[in-house]
Coordinates of C-alpha atoms and ligand atoms in Angstrom, one line a residue:
X1 CA 3.0 293.5 120.0
X2 CA 5.5 296.3 119.3
X3 CA 4.2 299.3 117.4
X4 CA 6.3 302.0 115.9
X5 CA 4.9 305.5 116.1
X6 CA 6.0 308.3 113.9
X7 CA 5.2 311.8 115.0
X8 CA 3.9 315.0 113.6
X9 CA 7.3 316.6 113.1
X10 CA 9.4 314.5 110.8
X11 CA 12.3 316.9 110.8
X12 CA 12.8 316.6 114.6
X13 CA 11.2 313.3 115.4
X14 CA 12.6 309.9 115.8
X15 CA 10.2 307.1 116.6
X16 CA 9.2 305.6 119.8
X17 CA 8.6 302.0 120.6
X18 CA 5.6 302.1 122.7
X19 CA 3.6 299.0 123.5
X20 CA -0.1 299.1 124.4
X21 CA -0.9 302.6 123.4
X22 CA -3.5 301.5 120.9
X23 CA -5.7 300.5 123.9
X24 CA -5.5 304.1 125.1
X25 CA -6.4 305.5 121.7
X26 CA -9.6 303.6 121.7
X27 CA -10.9 305.1 124.9
X28 CA -13.2 308.1 124.8
X29 CA -12.5 310.2 127.8
X30 CA -15.4 311.5 129.9
X31 CA -15.0 315.2 129.2
X32 CA -15.4 317.9 131.8
X33 CA -14.8 321.6 131.6
X34 CA -14.3 323.5 134.8
X35 CA -15.9 326.9 135.1
X36 CA -13.5 329.7 134.5
X37 CA -13.0 333.2 135.8
X38 CA -10.9 336.2 134.7
X39 CA -8.1 337.7 136.7
X40 CA -6.1 340.8 136.2
X41 CA -3.8 339.1 133.6
X42 CA -6.8 338.1 131.5
X43 CA -6.4 334.7 133.0
X44 CA -9.1 332.1 133.3
X45 CA -8.8 329.8 136.2
X46 CA -10.9 327.0 137.7
X47 CA -13.3 328.1 140.4
X48 CA -13.4 324.7 142.0
X49 CA -10.7 323.6 144.5
X50 CA -8.1 321.3 142.9
X51 CA -6.8 318.1 144.3
X52 CA -3.1 318.3 143.7
X53 CA -2.2 315.7 141.1
X54 CA 1.2 315.3 142.6
X55 CA -0.4 314.1 145.8
X56 CA -2.6 311.6 144.1
X57 CA -1.8 308.0 144.1
X58 CA -1.9 307.8 140.3
X59 CA 1.1 306.2 138.6
X60 CA 3.6 308.8 137.3
X61 CA 3.1 308.3 133.6
X62 CA 6.0 310.6 132.8
X63 CA 8.8 308.6 134.3
X64 CA 8.1 305.3 132.5
X65 CA 6.8 306.7 129.3
X66 CA 9.7 306.6 127.0
X67 CA 11.8 303.8 128.0
X68 CA 9.2 301.2 128.7
X69 CA 9.5 298.2 126.6
X70 CA 6.5 296.4 127.7
X71 CA 6.7 296.3 131.5
X72 CA 4.1 298.9 131.9
X73 CA 0.6 297.7 132.6
X74 CA -2.0 299.4 130.5
X75 CA -4.9 297.2 131.4
X76 CA -6.6 300.0 133.4
X77 CA -6.3 302.3 130.3
X78 CA -9.0 304.8 131.4
X79 CA -7.1 305.5 134.6
X80 CA -3.8 306.2 132.9
X81 CA -5.6 308.2 130.2
X82 CA -7.4 310.4 132.7
X83 CA -4.2 311.2 134.6
X84 CA -2.3 312.5 131.6
X85 CA -1.6 316.2 132.1
X86 CA -0.6 318.4 129.1
X87 CA 0.6 321.9 129.0
X88 CA -0.5 323.7 125.8
X89 CA 1.2 326.8 124.4
X90 CA -0.3 329.1 121.7
X91 CA 1.5 332.1 120.1
X92 CA 0.6 331.8 116.4
X93 CA -0.9 335.3 116.2
X94 CA -1.5 338.0 118.7
X95 CA -2.5 336.1 121.9
X96 CA 0.0 334.6 124.2
X97 CA -1.8 331.7 125.7
X98 CA -1.1 328.7 127.9
X99 CA -3.3 326.1 129.6
X100 CA -3.1 322.8 131.4
X101 CA -5.6 320.2 130.6
X102 CA -6.1 316.7 132.1
X103 CA -6.8 313.6 130.0
X104 CA -10.4 313.5 131.1
X105 CA -11.0 317.0 129.7
X106 CA -10.7 318.9 132.9
X107 CA -9.3 322.4 132.3
X108 CA -6.9 322.9 135.2
X109 CA -5.9 326.4 134.2
X110 CA -6.1 328.8 131.3
X111 CA -4.1 332.0 130.9
X112 CA -4.2 334.5 128.0
X113 CA -2.3 337.7 127.5
X114 CA -3.7 339.7 124.7
X115 CA -2.0 342.4 122.7
X116 CA -5.0 344.6 122.8
X117 CA -3.2 347.9 122.9
X118 CA -0.9 346.9 120.0
X119 CA -4.0 345.8 118.0
X120 CA -5.7 349.2 118.6
X121 CA -2.5 351.1 117.7
X122 CA -1.7 349.3 114.4
X123 CA -5.3 348.4 113.5
X124 CA -4.1 344.8 113.0
X125 CA -1.3 342.4 113.9
X126 CA 2.2 343.7 113.2
X127 CA 4.5 340.7 113.3
X128 CA 7.6 342.2 114.8
X129 CA 5.8 344.0 117.5
X130 CA 3.7 340.9 118.2
X131 CA 6.8 338.8 118.5
X132 CA 8.3 341.2 121.0
X133 CA 5.1 341.2 123.0
X134 CA 5.0 337.4 123.1
X135 CA 8.6 337.3 124.2
X136 CA 7.9 339.8 127.0
X137 CA 5.1 337.7 128.5
X138 CA 5.6 334.1 127.6
X139 CA 7.5 333.0 130.7
X140 CA 4.9 334.7 133.0
X141 CA 2.0 333.2 131.0
X142 CA 3.3 329.6 131.3
X143 CA 4.3 330.1 135.0
X144 CA 0.8 331.5 135.7
X145 CA -0.8 328.5 134.0
X146 CA 1.3 326.1 136.2
X147 CA 0.6 328.1 139.4
X148 CA -3.1 328.3 138.8
X149 CA -3.2 324.5 138.2
X150 CA -1.3 324.1 141.5
X151 CA 1.4 322.2 139.6
X152 CA 5.0 322.3 138.6
X153 CA 6.6 321.1 135.3
X154 CA 7.3 317.8 137.0
X155 CA 3.6 317.0 137.1
X156 CA 3.3 317.3 133.3
X157 CA 3.0 314.3 131.0
X158 CA 3.8 316.3 127.8
X159 CA 4.1 319.8 126.3
X160 CA 2.0 320.7 123.2
X161 CA 2.7 323.8 121.2
X162 CA 1.2 325.3 118.0
X163 CA 3.8 324.9 115.2
X164 CA 1.6 326.4 112.4
X165 CA -0.1 327.9 110.6
X166 CA 0.6 331.4 111.8
X167 CA 3.3 334.1 111.8
X168 CA 6.7 332.5 111.9
X169 CA 8.1 335.2 114.3
X170 CA 5.3 334.6 116.7
X171 CA 5.2 330.8 116.4
X172 CA 9.0 330.7 117.2
X173 CA 8.4 332.3 120.6
X174 CA 6.0 329.6 121.7
X175 CA 8.0 326.7 120.2
X176 CA 11.2 327.9 121.9
X177 CA 9.5 328.1 125.2
X178 CA 7.9 324.7 124.8
X179 CA 11.2 323.1 123.9
X180 CA 12.9 324.7 126.9
X181 CA 10.3 323.3 129.3
X182 CA 10.3 319.9 127.6
X183 CA 14.1 319.8 127.4
X184 CA 14.6 320.7 131.0
X185 CA 12.0 318.3 132.4
X186 CA 12.5 315.5 130.0
X187 CA 9.0 315.7 128.5
X188 CA 7.7 314.6 125.1
X189 CA 6.4 317.2 122.8
X190 CA 3.4 317.4 120.4
X191 CA 3.5 319.9 117.5
X192 CA -0.1 321.1 117.0
X193 CA -1.9 322.4 114.0
X194 CA -3.7 325.6 115.0
X195 CA -6.8 324.9 112.9
X196 CA -7.1 321.3 114.0
X197 CA -7.0 322.7 117.6
X198 CA -9.9 325.0 116.8
X199 CA -11.9 322.0 115.6
X200 CA -11.0 319.5 118.2
X201 CA -11.6 321.7 121.2
X202 CA -15.3 321.1 120.4
X203 CA -14.7 317.4 121.5
X204 CA -13.6 318.6 124.9
X205 CA -17.0 320.4 125.4
X206 CA -19.3 318.0 123.6
X207 CA -19.0 314.5 124.8
X208 CA -21.1 313.1 121.9
X209 CA -18.9 314.6 119.2
X210 CA -17.2 311.7 117.5
X211 CA -15.7 311.3 114.1
X212 CA -16.7 311.8 111.4
X213 CA -18.0 315.3 111.7
X214 CA -18.0 318.5 109.7
X215 CA -16.3 321.7 110.7
X216 CA -16.4 325.4 109.6
X217 CA -13.4 327.1 111.0
X218 CA -13.6 330.9 110.9
X219 CA -10.8 333.2 112.2
X220 CA -8.8 336.2 111.3
X221 CA -6.6 334.3 108.8
X222 CA -8.6 331.2 107.9
X223 CA -12.0 330.3 106.5
X224 CA -12.2 326.6 106.0
X225 CA -14.8 323.9 105.6
X226 CA -13.5 320.5 106.4
X227 CA -14.8 317.0 106.8
X228 CA -13.0 315.4 109.8
X229 CA -12.8 311.6 109.1
X230 CA -10.7 310.8 112.1
X231 CA -8.0 312.3 114.2
X232 CA -5.5 314.1 111.9
X233 CA -7.4 313.2 108.7
X234 CA -9.4 315.9 107.0
X235 CA -10.8 316.6 103.6
X236 CA -10.9 320.3 102.8
X237 CA -14.2 321.0 101.1
X238 CA -13.7 324.7 100.8
X239 CA -11.4 327.6 101.8
X240 CA -11.1 331.3 101.1
X241 CA -9.7 332.4 97.7
X242 CA -8.5 335.7 99.4
X243 CA -9.4 337.0 102.8
X244 CA -11.0 335.3 105.8
X245 CA -14.2 336.6 107.4
X246 CA -12.4 337.7 110.5
X247 CA -10.2 340.0 108.4
X248 CA -13.3 341.5 106.9
X249 CA -14.8 342.1 110.4
X250 CA -11.5 343.7 111.5
X251 CA -11.2 346.1 108.6
X252 CA -14.8 347.0 108.8
X253 CA -14.3 347.9 112.5
X254 CA -11.1 349.9 111.7
X255 CA -12.8 351.9 108.9
X256 CA -15.8 352.6 111.0
X257 CA -13.6 354.0 113.7
X258 CA -14.5 351.4 116.3
X259 CA -12.6 350.4 119.4
X260 CA -10.2 347.6 118.3
X261 CA -8.9 346.6 121.7
X262 CA -11.0 343.5 121.8
X263 CA -10.3 342.9 118.0
X264 CA -12.7 344.2 115.4
X265 CA -15.3 341.4 115.4
X266 CA -16.9 342.0 118.8
X267 CA -17.0 345.8 118.1
X268 CA -18.9 345.3 114.8
X269 CA -21.2 342.7 116.4
X270 CA -22.1 345.2 119.1
X271 CA -22.7 348.1 116.8
X272 CA -24.7 346.0 114.4
X273 CA -27.4 345.5 117.1
X274 CA -28.3 349.2 116.6
X275 CA -28.4 349.1 112.8
X276 CA -30.8 348.1 110.0
X277 CA -29.2 345.1 108.3
X278 CA -31.1 345.6 105.1
X279 CA -30.4 349.3 104.7
X280 CA -27.1 349.1 102.8
X281 CA -27.2 346.8 99.7
X282 CA -24.0 344.7 99.6
X283 CA -23.7 341.8 97.2
X284 CA -23.2 338.3 98.6
X285 CA -19.8 337.1 97.3
X286 CA -19.3 334.2 94.9
X287 CA -23.0 333.7 94.1
X288 CA -22.2 332.0 90.8
X289 CA -19.6 329.6 92.1
X290 CA -21.2 326.3 92.8
X291 CA -18.5 325.3 95.2
X292 CA -17.8 325.7 99.0
X293 CA -15.1 328.3 98.7
X294 CA -15.2 331.8 100.2
X295 CA -14.1 335.3 99.2
X296 CA -14.3 338.4 101.5
X297 CA -12.0 340.8 99.6
X298 CA -14.8 342.1 97.4
X299 CA -17.1 342.6 100.4
X300 CA -14.4 344.6 102.1
X301 CA -14.2 346.9 99.1
X302 CA -18.0 347.3 99.1
X303 CA -17.9 348.3 102.8
X304 CA -15.0 350.7 102.3
X305 CA -16.9 352.4 99.4
X306 CA -20.1 352.7 101.5
X307 CA -18.1 354.2 104.4
X308 CA -16.6 356.7 102.0
X309 CA -20.0 357.5 100.5
X310 CA -21.3 358.4 104.0
X311 CA -18.2 360.5 104.7
X312 CA -17.5 358.6 107.9
X313 CA -14.3 359.8 109.6
X314 CA -12.6 356.7 111.2
X315 CA -10.5 359.1 113.3
X316 CA -13.7 360.3 115.1
X317 CA -14.6 357.8 117.8
X318 CA -18.1 356.5 118.0
X319 CA -18.6 358.1 121.4
X320 CA -18.1 361.6 120.1
X321 CA -20.0 361.5 116.8
X322 CA -23.5 362.8 115.9
X323 CA -26.6 360.6 116.2
X324 CA -26.9 360.5 112.4
X325 CA -23.3 359.5 111.8
X326 CA -23.7 356.8 114.5
X327 CA -26.8 355.4 112.8
X328 CA -25.0 355.3 109.4
X329 CA -22.1 353.4 111.0
X330 CA -24.5 351.0 112.7
X331 CA -26.4 350.4 109.4
X332 CA -23.2 349.6 107.6
X333 CA -22.0 347.3 110.5
X334 CA -25.4 345.4 110.5
X335 CA -25.6 345.2 106.7
X336 CA -22.0 343.9 106.4
X337 CA -22.6 341.3 109.1
X338 CA -25.7 340.0 107.4
X339 CA -24.1 339.6 104.0
X340 CA -20.8 338.2 105.5
X341 CA -22.8 335.5 107.3
X342 CA -25.2 334.8 104.4
X343 CA -22.0 333.9 102.4
X344 CA -21.2 331.4 105.2
X345 CA -24.7 330.0 105.2
X346 CA -24.8 329.4 101.5
X347 CA -21.5 327.6 101.4
X348 CA -22.2 325.6 104.5
X349 CA -25.4 324.3 103.1
X350 CA -23.6 322.9 100.0
X351 CA -20.7 321.6 102.1
X352 CA -23.1 319.6 104.3
X353 CA -24.6 317.9 101.2
X354 CA -21.1 317.1 99.9
X355 CA -20.0 315.8 103.3
X356 CA -23.1 313.6 103.7
X357 CA -22.3 312.0 100.3
X358 CA -18.8 311.2 101.5
X359 CA -19.7 310.2 105.1
X360 CA -23.4 309.6 105.5
X361 CA -23.0 308.9 109.2
X362 CA -22.1 312.5 110.1
X363 CA -24.2 313.8 113.0
X364 CA -22.5 317.1 113.9
X365 CA -21.2 320.3 112.5
X366 CA -18.6 322.2 114.5
X367 CA -18.3 325.9 114.1
X368 CA -15.2 327.3 115.8
X369 CA -12.5 329.9 115.5
X370 CA -12.7 333.5 116.7
X371 CA -15.6 334.5 114.5
X372 CA -17.7 331.6 115.9
X373 CA -18.1 333.6 119.1
X374 CA -20.4 335.9 117.2
X375 CA -24.1 335.3 118.3
X376 CA -25.6 336.2 114.9
X377 CA -23.2 333.7 113.2
X378 CA -24.2 331.0 115.7
X379 CA -27.9 331.7 115.3
X380 CA -27.9 331.7 111.5
X381 CA -25.7 328.7 111.1
X382 CA -27.8 326.8 113.6
X383 CA -30.8 327.1 111.3
X384 CA -28.8 325.7 108.4
X385 CA -27.4 322.8 110.3
X386 CA -30.8 321.9 111.9
X387 CA -32.5 321.9 108.5
X388 CA -30.0 319.3 107.4
X389 CA -30.8 317.2 110.6
X390 CA -27.4 317.8 112.1
X391 CA -26.4 319.2 115.4
X392 CA -24.4 322.4 115.7
X393 CA -21.5 322.3 118.2
X394 CA -19.9 325.7 119.0
X395 CA -17.4 325.9 121.8
X396 CA -18.0 328.7 124.3
X397 CA -16.5 332.1 123.1
X398 CA -13.5 331.8 125.3
X399 CA -12.6 328.5 123.5
X400 CA -13.5 329.9 120.1
X401 CA -10.9 332.6 120.1
X402 CA -7.3 331.6 120.3
X403 CA -6.5 329.9 123.6
X404 CA -4.1 327.4 125.2
X405 CA -6.8 324.8 126.1
X406 CA -7.4 323.9 122.5
X407 CA -3.7 323.3 122.0
X408 CA -3.3 321.2 125.2
X409 CA -6.4 319.2 124.3
X410 CA -5.3 318.5 120.7
X411 CA -1.9 317.6 122.1
X412 CA -3.6 315.1 124.4
X413 CA -5.6 313.6 121.5
X414 CA -2.4 313.0 119.5
X415 CA -0.3 312.0 122.5
X416 CA -2.8 309.2 123.4
X417 CA -2.3 307.6 119.9
X418 CA 1.4 307.9 120.2
X419 CA 2.0 310.9 117.9
X420 CA 4.6 312.9 119.8
X421 CA 8.3 313.8 119.7
X422 CA 10.9 312.7 122.2
X423 CA 12.1 315.3 124.7
X424 CA 14.5 317.8 123.1
X425 CA 18.0 318.2 124.6
X426 CA 18.1 320.1 127.9
X427 CA 20.4 322.6 126.3
X428 CA 19.7 323.6 122.7
X429 CA 22.2 325.4 120.5
X430 CA 21.3 329.1 119.9
X431 CA 21.2 328.6 116.1
X432 CA 18.8 325.6 116.3
X433 CA 16.3 325.7 113.4
X434 CA 12.8 325.2 114.7
X435 CA 10.2 323.2 112.7
X436 CA 7.7 326.0 112.1
X437 CA 4.9 325.7 109.5
X438 CA 3.5 329.2 108.8
X439 CA 1.5 328.0 105.7
X440 CA 0.2 324.6 106.6
X441 CA -3.1 323.2 105.2
X442 CA -5.1 321.0 107.4
X443 CA -6.6 318.6 104.9
X444 CA -6.3 317.4 101.4
X445 CA -8.4 319.4 98.9
X446 CA -11.6 317.7 97.7
X447 CA -11.4 317.6 93.9
X448 CA -15.0 318.7 93.4
X449 CA -14.3 321.8 95.5
X450 CA -11.2 323.1 93.8
X451 CA -11.6 326.7 92.9
X452 CA -10.5 328.4 89.7
X453 CA -10.7 331.7 91.4
X454 CA -8.2 330.5 93.9
X455 CA -4.7 332.1 93.8
X456 CA -2.1 329.6 92.6
X457 CA 0.4 331.0 95.2
X458 CA 1.7 327.7 96.6
X459 CA 5.3 328.7 97.4
X460 CA 6.5 327.6 100.9
X461 CA 3.3 325.7 101.6
X462 CA 4.0 322.8 103.9
X463 CA 2.4 319.4 103.0
X464 CA -0.9 319.1 104.8
X465 CA -1.3 317.6 108.3
X466 CA -3.5 314.9 106.7
X467 CA -0.8 313.9 104.1
X468 CA 1.9 313.7 106.8
X469 CA -0.2 311.5 109.0
X470 CA -1.3 309.3 106.2
X471 CA 2.4 308.8 105.1
X472 CA 3.4 308.0 108.7
X473 CA 0.5 305.5 109.1
X474 CA 1.4 303.8 105.9
X475 CA 5.0 303.5 106.9
X476 CA 3.9 302.1 110.2
X477 CA 1.7 299.6 108.4
X478 CA 4.6 298.5 106.2
X479 CA 6.9 298.1 109.2
X480 CA 4.3 296.0 111.0
X481 CA 3.9 293.8 107.9
X482 CA 7.7 293.3 107.7
X483 CA 7.8 292.4 111.5
X484 CA 4.8 290.0 111.0
X485 CA 6.6 288.3 108.1
X486 CA 9.8 287.9 110.1
X487 CA 7.9 286.4 113.0
X488 CA 6.0 283.9 110.8
Ligands
LIG501 O1 -9.3 332.4 116.0 P1 -8.9 333.8 116.4 O2 -8.9 334.2 117.8 O3 -7.4 334.1 115.9 C1 -7.0 333.7 114.6 O4 -6.6 332.5 114.5 O5 -7.1 334.5 113.7 O6 -9.8 334.7 115.5 C2 -9.7 336.1 115.6 C3 -10.7 336.7 114.7 C4 -10.5 338.2 114.6 O7 -10.6 338.6 113.2 C5 -11.7 338.8 115.3 O8 -12.2 340.0 114.9 C6 -12.7 337.7 115.1 O9 -12.0 336.5 115.2 N1 -13.8 337.7 116.2 C7 -15.1 338.0 115.9 C8 -15.7 338.0 117.1 N2 -14.8 337.7 118.1 C9 -13.6 337.5 117.5 N3 -15.7 338.2 114.7 C10 -17.0 338.5 114.8 N4 -17.7 338.6 115.9 C11 -17.1 338.3 117.1 N5 -17.8 338.3 118.2
LIG502 ZN1 -7.2 331.0 115.7

């Protein structure tokens, strides 16, 4: 049987004729995450000694991958699957990250260079400065990831890179680097959806997590509730009509004069521990909207007004303020966090009901993205999820915030089912136009969840990942039908 596989990036992809890969797709790898440690470059590396893959007797998947027309033996599919090795590159926002992950879920290396100082200086992400910072460190981050995995590019099976959503200027740095590596070493590429990567990394840490499942993805720029039917196929149950919860955490931290070097969220979470969460009365957003959408712009305004009312000076650091002022700040932090999370709780409860109507077999709810590293968020959402007889799956904090592992892993998941692009040319013209998708929805909107409050700003929105994959699958089906008719 010959199958045609169309990839995630129609503008740059051809198709590959790739026999036998459906066998690989059906395998569920045994997942294993190595323990990690930090080094001076905010790098996480394995603590266990590594057997060098190049010295293993495994077949070199890379060499035969593209041009095989059936000679390759896939009968031992687990073996081949486990020995895939993918480099993942992530530069969609302010973290420059790279990681190398094996097909069995083993994290061989993880490197992150954060733009902490820039974040503190600008109180948020400034695209031009962020792009320059990515450009300065990208080569070193990727090289570090290879070194720490004890590998060279020749050991890789593919390169995965985030192509959206995110800041174009920043995405470009990662995509350019990925294409250089892939072009020079003749490696296939997988274009990864950043939010899908946040969701799927949960499958790397939780072996039981199979489709369909629900996911709440909460980060600095996104706040989405999705039903994951299968790889690449999502129904969007709800999204934010304005700001995401991470943006509200960041602004609250900035206005409270907190140290932004680890981003605003952790600073608010820490200060909230000292405060009385019921002392400042904030309204829970969108109480009257019986949908699963979110809004954080109004809560931000409520927080700003409370800060002004208490005459808090954001230029005065927490360490040098009075006890009373510190208590006021802590009360606002705690009250904000309580209401921000209550909003998540209410919408998640409804979304689970909707999801169970659509897919009664759901057993898990994933909560991922930077804000999911927050302990209070995890605790509160765990109650909601358990009350609905589901199990909460939260990746560890280092895999909730942006990282290269989630990109490598998502690349692996798609690569295994044949969704990849052929290697780019070794030398690419300077004016090559990259396929970047700054505004790229993950799923198709659920009709019941459509919000009237939602902005109609749809300009430059890319078709969703789900619609692209559905179109490719249906094209593939048609091609197979034609081939079958010709044979018979
Ligand atoms: O997923 P992520 O690393 O990057 C984006 O894709 O945006 O998420 C970053 C967001 C930031 O807004 C940051 O303040 C928030 O996640 N965040 C947290 C915590 N850690 C990170 N928010 C609340 N509590 C935390 N512990
Ligand atoms: Zn993210």
